[in-house]
Short mmCIF file of C-alpha atoms in Angstrom, two decimals:
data_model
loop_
_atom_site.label_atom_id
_atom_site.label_comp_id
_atom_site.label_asym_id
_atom_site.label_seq_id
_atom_site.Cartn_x
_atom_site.Cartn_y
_atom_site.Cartn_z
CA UNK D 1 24.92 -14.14 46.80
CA UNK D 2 27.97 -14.12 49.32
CA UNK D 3 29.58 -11.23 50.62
CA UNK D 4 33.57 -11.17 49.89
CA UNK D 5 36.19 -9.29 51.72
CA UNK D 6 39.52 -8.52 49.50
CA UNK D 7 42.15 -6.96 51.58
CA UNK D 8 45.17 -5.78 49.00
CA UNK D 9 45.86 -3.06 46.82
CA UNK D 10 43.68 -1.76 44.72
CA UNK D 11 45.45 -1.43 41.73
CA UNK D 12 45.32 -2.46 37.91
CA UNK D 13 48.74 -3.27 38.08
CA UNK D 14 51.75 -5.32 38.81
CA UNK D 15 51.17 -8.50 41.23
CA UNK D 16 47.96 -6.11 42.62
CA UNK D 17 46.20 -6.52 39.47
CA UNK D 18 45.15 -9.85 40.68
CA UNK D 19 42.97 -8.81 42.95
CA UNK D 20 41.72 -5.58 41.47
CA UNK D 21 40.21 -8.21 38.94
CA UNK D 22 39.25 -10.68 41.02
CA UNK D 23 36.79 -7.77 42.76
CA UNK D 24 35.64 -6.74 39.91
CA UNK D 25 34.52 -10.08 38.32
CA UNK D 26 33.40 -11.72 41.73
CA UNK D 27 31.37 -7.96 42.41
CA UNK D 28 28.94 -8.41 39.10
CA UNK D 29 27.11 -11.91 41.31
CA UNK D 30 28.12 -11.15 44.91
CA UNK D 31 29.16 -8.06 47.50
CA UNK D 32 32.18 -7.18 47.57
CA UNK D 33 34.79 -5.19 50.11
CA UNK D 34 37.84 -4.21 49.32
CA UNK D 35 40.27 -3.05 52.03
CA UNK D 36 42.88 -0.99 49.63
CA UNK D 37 46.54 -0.71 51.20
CA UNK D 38 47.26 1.49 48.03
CA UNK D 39 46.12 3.51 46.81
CA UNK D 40 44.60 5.06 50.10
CA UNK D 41 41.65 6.55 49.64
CA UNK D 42 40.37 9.83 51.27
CA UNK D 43 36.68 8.08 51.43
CA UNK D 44 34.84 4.90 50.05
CA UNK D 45 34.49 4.17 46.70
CA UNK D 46 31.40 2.24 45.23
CA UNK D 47 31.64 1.03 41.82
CA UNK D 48 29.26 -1.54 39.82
CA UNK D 49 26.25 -0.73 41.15
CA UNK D 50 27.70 -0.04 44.95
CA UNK D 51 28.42 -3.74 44.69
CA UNK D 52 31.95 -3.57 45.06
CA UNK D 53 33.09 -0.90 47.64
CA UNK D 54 36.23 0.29 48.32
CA UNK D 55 37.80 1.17 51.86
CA UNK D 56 41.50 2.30 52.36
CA UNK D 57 43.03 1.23 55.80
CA UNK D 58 42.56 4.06 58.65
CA UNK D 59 46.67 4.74 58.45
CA UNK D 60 49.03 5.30 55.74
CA UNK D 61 51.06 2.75 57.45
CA UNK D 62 51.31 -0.81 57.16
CA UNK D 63 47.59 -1.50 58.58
CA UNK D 64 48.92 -3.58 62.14
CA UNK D 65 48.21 -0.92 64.53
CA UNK D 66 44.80 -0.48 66.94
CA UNK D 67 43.40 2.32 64.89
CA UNK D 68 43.17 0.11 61.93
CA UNK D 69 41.81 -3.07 63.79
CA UNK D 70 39.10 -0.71 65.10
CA UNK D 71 38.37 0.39 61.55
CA UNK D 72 38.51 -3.09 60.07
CA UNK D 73 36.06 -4.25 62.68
CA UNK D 74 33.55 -1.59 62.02
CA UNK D 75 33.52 -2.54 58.51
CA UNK D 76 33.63 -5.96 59.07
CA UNK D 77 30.29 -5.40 61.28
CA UNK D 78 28.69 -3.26 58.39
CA UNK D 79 28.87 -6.32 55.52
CA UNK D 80 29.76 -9.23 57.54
CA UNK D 81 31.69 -11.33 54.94
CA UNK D 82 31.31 -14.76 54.78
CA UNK D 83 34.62 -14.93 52.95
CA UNK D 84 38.00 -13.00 53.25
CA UNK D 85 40.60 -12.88 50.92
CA UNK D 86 43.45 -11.56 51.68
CA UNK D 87 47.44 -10.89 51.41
CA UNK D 88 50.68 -10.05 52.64
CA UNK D 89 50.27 -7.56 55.79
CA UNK D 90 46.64 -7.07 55.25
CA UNK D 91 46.11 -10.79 56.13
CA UNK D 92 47.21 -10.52 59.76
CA UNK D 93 44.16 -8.30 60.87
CA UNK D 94 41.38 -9.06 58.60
CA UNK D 95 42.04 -12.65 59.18
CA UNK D 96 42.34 -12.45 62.77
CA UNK D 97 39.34 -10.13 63.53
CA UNK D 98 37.03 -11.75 60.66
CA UNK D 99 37.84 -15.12 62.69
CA UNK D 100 37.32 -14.22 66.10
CA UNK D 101 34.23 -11.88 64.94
CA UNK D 102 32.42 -15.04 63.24
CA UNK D 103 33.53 -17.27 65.57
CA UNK D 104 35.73 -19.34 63.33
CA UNK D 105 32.77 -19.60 60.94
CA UNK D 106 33.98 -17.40 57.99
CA UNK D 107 36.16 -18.84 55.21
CA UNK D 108 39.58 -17.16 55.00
CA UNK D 109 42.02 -17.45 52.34
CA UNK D 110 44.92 -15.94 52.88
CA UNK D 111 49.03 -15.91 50.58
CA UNK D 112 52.16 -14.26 50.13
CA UNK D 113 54.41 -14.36 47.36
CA UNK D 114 57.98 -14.60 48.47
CA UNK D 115 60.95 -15.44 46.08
CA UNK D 116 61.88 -18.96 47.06
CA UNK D 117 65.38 -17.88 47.32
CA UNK D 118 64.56 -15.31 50.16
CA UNK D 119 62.61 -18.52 51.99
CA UNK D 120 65.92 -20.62 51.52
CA UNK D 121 67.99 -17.50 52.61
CA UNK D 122 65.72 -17.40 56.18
CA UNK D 123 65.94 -20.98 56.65
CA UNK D 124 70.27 -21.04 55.94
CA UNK D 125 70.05 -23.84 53.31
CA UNK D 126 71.84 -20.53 51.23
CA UNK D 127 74.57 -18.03 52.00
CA UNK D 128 75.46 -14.56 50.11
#
């Protein structure tokens, strides 16, 4: 049994649905965390048996500050995941704490979804 870390939002919708499934499924043979962007959450949930529990980031706020690396590392401690998963904003702490916590030994996956046009826009192969 490994222990997974999902940081996203917990939601059964839009592009979030993803990995609101993916905890679900991957929580009924392993432990699962999910660190919830949105919704936030007041307090933890546990769900399926308290093998999928749900944090929400320590701010409202997109989670890059020192008050939510402090509460990312505490969980991290707590269930010490052998594998993060994780997206967008949420990526940039849990993948840079999990790493430096394990000492490069946990498996990180990490993606954004941009529109190609916006990449194309950054890089000025296109103009508006």
């Amino acid at each position: 049994m490994a222990r997974v870390l999902i940081a996203h939002n917990f939601k059964d919708e839009s592009f979030a649905s993803m990995s609101h499934r993916l905890a679900h499924r991957l929580s009924e043979r392993h432990e699962v965390v999910f660190m919830s962007y949105r919704p936030h959450l007041s307090e933890r949930l546990e769900l399926n048996g308290a093998r999928l529990t749900v944090y929400s980031w320590r701010t409202r706020a997109r989670p890059t500050g020192v008050r939510d690396a402090w509460h990312f590392l505490r969980i991290y401690l707590r269930h010490r995941p052998e594998i993060v998963i994780a997206h967008f904003v949420g990526a940039n702490l849990s993948i840079l704490v999990s790493k430096l916590l394990s000492g490069f030994r946990v498996r990180t996956y990490e993606w954004y979804h941009t529109q190609s046009s916006m990449i194309e826009f950054d890089h000025g192969r296109i103009h508006w």
